[in-house]
C-alpha cells in the first residue's frame, strides 16, 4: 500500500524531520511503500495517489495551540484527500501540545480525512514504534 508521511514546519525543525523519517521507517517495516514529503519544499506534491496519509506539524510558536495555516492551504490544493485514512502527529516543541494536535486534526477533518490515530511525538523511537503499530491495512 502507498503511504505518504508529510510534514510541515514554519521553521527549520530538524526534530520534526527526524520524527517523520523514523515514522516512515516504522511503516516500511509493515511492508508498505512510503514516501516522505517535506511540505515546505514540495508544495506542489499531491496526495491523491496515496492510500494512507500521516500528516505532521508543530506549533507556530513556543506558546503553541495552532499549526501553520499553510497546512490548511496545502490540503485544500493537495488533490483528493476526502475519505483518506490518516494519522495526525506533532512534535513536542512548545506548550499546549494537545491543543496544537487538535488544531491539526480539525484541519484534516475539515478536508474530509478519516483520522485513525493521533500522537504527540518527542523522540525518534516513539515515531518508529508508532509506524509499526499503525493499522494501515485495516479499514
C-alpha positions as a Markdown table, in Angstrom:
| # | Residue | x | y | z |
|---|---|---|---|---|
| 1 | Unk | 0.0 | 0.0 | 0.0 |
| 2 | Unk | 1.3 | 3.5 | -0.8 |
| 3 | Unk | 1.7 | 5.7 | 2.3 |
| 4 | Unk | 2.6 | 9.4 | 2.5 |
| 5 | Unk | 4.4 | 10.8 | 5.6 |
| 6 | Unk | 4.0 | 14.5 | 5.0 |
| 7 | Unk | 5.1 | 17.2 | 7.4 |
| 8 | Unk | 5.2 | 21.0 | 7.6 |
| 9 | Unk | 7.1 | 23.4 | 9.8 |
| 10 | Unk | 7.3 | 27.1 | 9.5 |
| 11 | Unk | 10.8 | 27.0 | 10.7 |
| 12 | Unk | 13.7 | 24.6 | 10.0 |
| 13 | Unk | 12.8 | 22.0 | 12.5 |
| 14 | Unk | 15.2 | 19.1 | 12.4 |
| 15 | Unk | 13.3 | 17.3 | 15.2 |
| 16 | Unk | 10.1 | 17.1 | 13.2 |
| 17 | Unk | 12.0 | 15.9 | 10.1 |
| 18 | Unk | 13.8 | 13.2 | 12.2 |
| 19 | Unk | 10.5 | 12.1 | 13.7 |
| 20 | Unk | 8.9 | 11.9 | 10.3 |
| 21 | Unk | 11.7 | 9.8 | 8.8 |
| 22 | Unk | 11.5 | 7.4 | 11.8 |
| 23 | Unk | 7.7 | 7.2 | 11.4 |
| 24 | Unk | 8.3 | 6.3 | 7.7 |
| 25 | Unk | 10.8 | 3.6 | 8.7 |
| 26 | Unk | 8.3 | 2.0 | 11.1 |
| 27 | Unk | 5.6 | 1.9 | 8.4 |
| 28 | Unk | 8.1 | 0.4 | 5.9 |
| 29 | Unk | 8.6 | -2.4 | 8.5 |
| 30 | Unk | 5.0 | -3.4 | 7.8 |
| 31 | Unk | 5.9 | -3.8 | 4.1 |
| 32 | Unk | 4.4 | -0.6 | 2.7 |
| 33 | Unk | 5.7 | 1.7 | 0.1 |
| 34 | Unk | 6.3 | 5.0 | 2.0 |
| 35 | Unk | 7.2 | 8.4 | 0.6 |
| 36 | Unk | 8.3 | 11.2 | 3.0 |
| 37 | Unk | 7.2 | 14.7 | 1.8 |
| 38 | Unk | 8.6 | 18.0 | 3.3 |
| 39 | Unk | 5.7 | 20.3 | 2.5 |
| 40 | Unk | 7.9 | 23.4 | 2.8 |
| 41 | Unk | 9.8 | 22.2 | -0.3 |
| 42 | Unk | 7.2 | 20.1 | -2.1 |
| 43 | Unk | 4.2 | 22.3 | -2.0 |
| 44 | Unk | 3.0 | 21.1 | -5.4 |
| 45 | Unk | 3.0 | 17.4 | -4.4 |
| 46 | Unk | -0.5 | 15.9 | -4.5 |
| 47 | Unk | -1.7 | 13.2 | -2.1 |
| 48 | Unk | -4.4 | 11.7 | -4.3 |
| 49 | Unk | -2.3 | 8.6 | -5.2 |
| 50 | Unk | -1.7 | 7.5 | -1.5 |
| 51 | Unk | -4.0 | 5.1 | 0.3 |
| 52 | Unk | -2.9 | 6.4 | 3.8 |
| 53 | Unk | -1.6 | 9.7 | 4.9 |
| 54 | Unk | 0.4 | 10.6 | 8.1 |
| 55 | Unk | 0.4 | 14.4 | 8.4 |
| 56 | Unk | 2.7 | 16.1 | 10.9 |
| 57 | Unk | 3.2 | 19.6 | 12.1 |
| 58 | Unk | 4.4 | 21.6 | 15.0 |
| 59 | Unk | 3.2 | 24.7 | 17.0 |
| 60 | Unk | 3.6 | 28.0 | 15.3 |
| 61 | Unk | 5.2 | 29.5 | 18.4 |
| 62 | Unk | 6.5 | 28.4 | 21.8 |
| 63 | Unk | 3.1 | 29.0 | 23.3 |
| 64 | Unk | 1.5 | 26.5 | 20.9 |
| 65 | Unk | -2.1 | 25.9 | 20.2 |
| 66 | Unk | -2.1 | 26.3 | 16.5 |
| 67 | Unk | -0.3 | 24.8 | 13.5 |
| 68 | Unk | 0.6 | 26.8 | 10.4 |
| 69 | Unk | -2.3 | 28.0 | 8.2 |
| 70 | Unk | -0.1 | 26.8 | 5.4 |
| 71 | Unk | -1.2 | 23.2 | 6.2 |
| 72 | Unk | -4.8 | 24.1 | 5.6 |
| 73 | Unk | -3.8 | 25.8 | 2.3 |
| 74 | Unk | -1.8 | 22.8 | 1.2 |
| 75 | Unk | -4.5 | 20.3 | 1.9 |
| 76 | Unk | -7.1 | 22.3 | 0.0 |
| 77 | Unk | -4.9 | 22.0 | -3.1 |
| 78 | Unk | -3.4 | 18.5 | -2.5 |
| 79 | Unk | -5.8 | 16.6 | -4.7 |
| 80 | Unk | -8.3 | 14.2 | -3.4 |
| 81 | Unk | -7.9 | 13.6 | 0.4 |
| 82 | Unk | -11.6 | 13.2 | 1.1 |
| 83 | Unk | -12.1 | 9.8 | 2.8 |
| 84 | Unk | -8.4 | 9.1 | 3.1 |
| 85 | Unk | -7.4 | 7.2 | 6.2 |
| 86 | Unk | -4.8 | 9.2 | 8.1 |
| 87 | Unk | -2.7 | 9.8 | 11.2 |
| 88 | Unk | -2.1 | 13.2 | 12.7 |
| 89 | Unk | 1.2 | 13.9 | 14.6 |
| 90 | Unk | 3.1 | 16.8 | 16.1 |
| 91 | Unk | 6.5 | 17.2 | 17.7 |
| 92 | Unk | 6.7 | 18.1 | 21.4 |
| 93 | Unk | 8.2 | 21.5 | 20.8 |
| 94 | Unk | 6.2 | 24.3 | 22.6 |
| 95 | Unk | 3.4 | 24.5 | 25.2 |
| 96 | Unk | -0.2 | 23.4 | 24.8 |
| 97 | Unk | 0.7 | 20.4 | 22.6 |
| 98 | Unk | -2.8 | 18.8 | 23.0 |
| 99 | Unk | -4.4 | 22.0 | 21.6 |
| 100 | Unk | -2.0 | 22.0 | 18.7 |
| 101 | Unk | -2.7 | 18.4 | 17.9 |
| 102 | Unk | -6.5 | 19.1 | 18.0 |
| 103 | Unk | -5.9 | 22.1 | 15.6 |
| 104 | Unk | -4.2 | 19.8 | 13.1 |
| 105 | Unk | -6.9 | 17.2 | 13.4 |
| 106 | Unk | -9.6 | 19.8 | 12.8 |
| 107 | Unk | -7.9 | 20.9 | 9.6 |
| 108 | Unk | -7.6 | 17.4 | 8.4 |
| 109 | Unk | -11.2 | 16.6 | 9.3 |
| 110 | Unk | -12.4 | 19.7 | 7.5 |
| 111 | Unk | -10.9 | 18.3 | 4.3 |
| 112 | Unk | -12.7 | 15.0 | 4.9 |
| 113 | Unk | -9.8 | 12.9 | 6.1 |
| 114 | Unk | -10.5 | 10.0 | 8.4 |
| 115 | Unk | -8.2 | 10.2 | 11.3 |
| 116 | Unk | -7.4 | 6.8 | 12.7 |
| 117 | Unk | -4.6 | 7.7 | 15.0 |
| 118 | Unk | -3.1 | 10.9 | 16.5 |
| 119 | Unk | 0.1 | 11.3 | 18.6 |
| 120 | Unk | 2.4 | 13.8 | 20.2 |
| 121 | Unk | 5.9 | 12.5 | 19.5 |
| 122 | Unk | 9.0 | 13.5 | 21.4 |
| 123 | Unk | 11.6 | 11.1 | 20.0 |
| 124 | Unk | 12.6 | 9.1 | 17.0 |
| 125 | Unk | 11.9 | 5.8 | 18.8 |
| 126 | Unk | 8.3 | 6.8 | 19.6 |
| 127 | Unk | 7.8 | 7.7 | 16.0 |
| 128 | Unk | 9.3 | 4.4 | 14.8 |
| 129 | Unk | 7.1 | 2.4 | 17.2 |
| 130 | Unk | 4.0 | 4.3 | 16.1 |
| 131 | Unk | 4.8 | 3.4 | 12.5 |
| 132 | Unk | 4.9 | -0.3 | 13.4 |
| 133 | Unk | 1.7 | 0.0 | 15.4 |
| 134 | Unk | -0.4 | 1.8 | 12.8 |
| 135 | Unk | -3.2 | -0.4 | 11.3 |
| 136 | Unk | -2.8 | 0.8 | 7.8 |
| 137 | Unk | -4.3 | -2.3 | 6.1 |
| 138 | Unk | -7.4 | -2.3 | 8.2 |
| 139 | Unk | -10.5 | -0.4 | 7.1 |
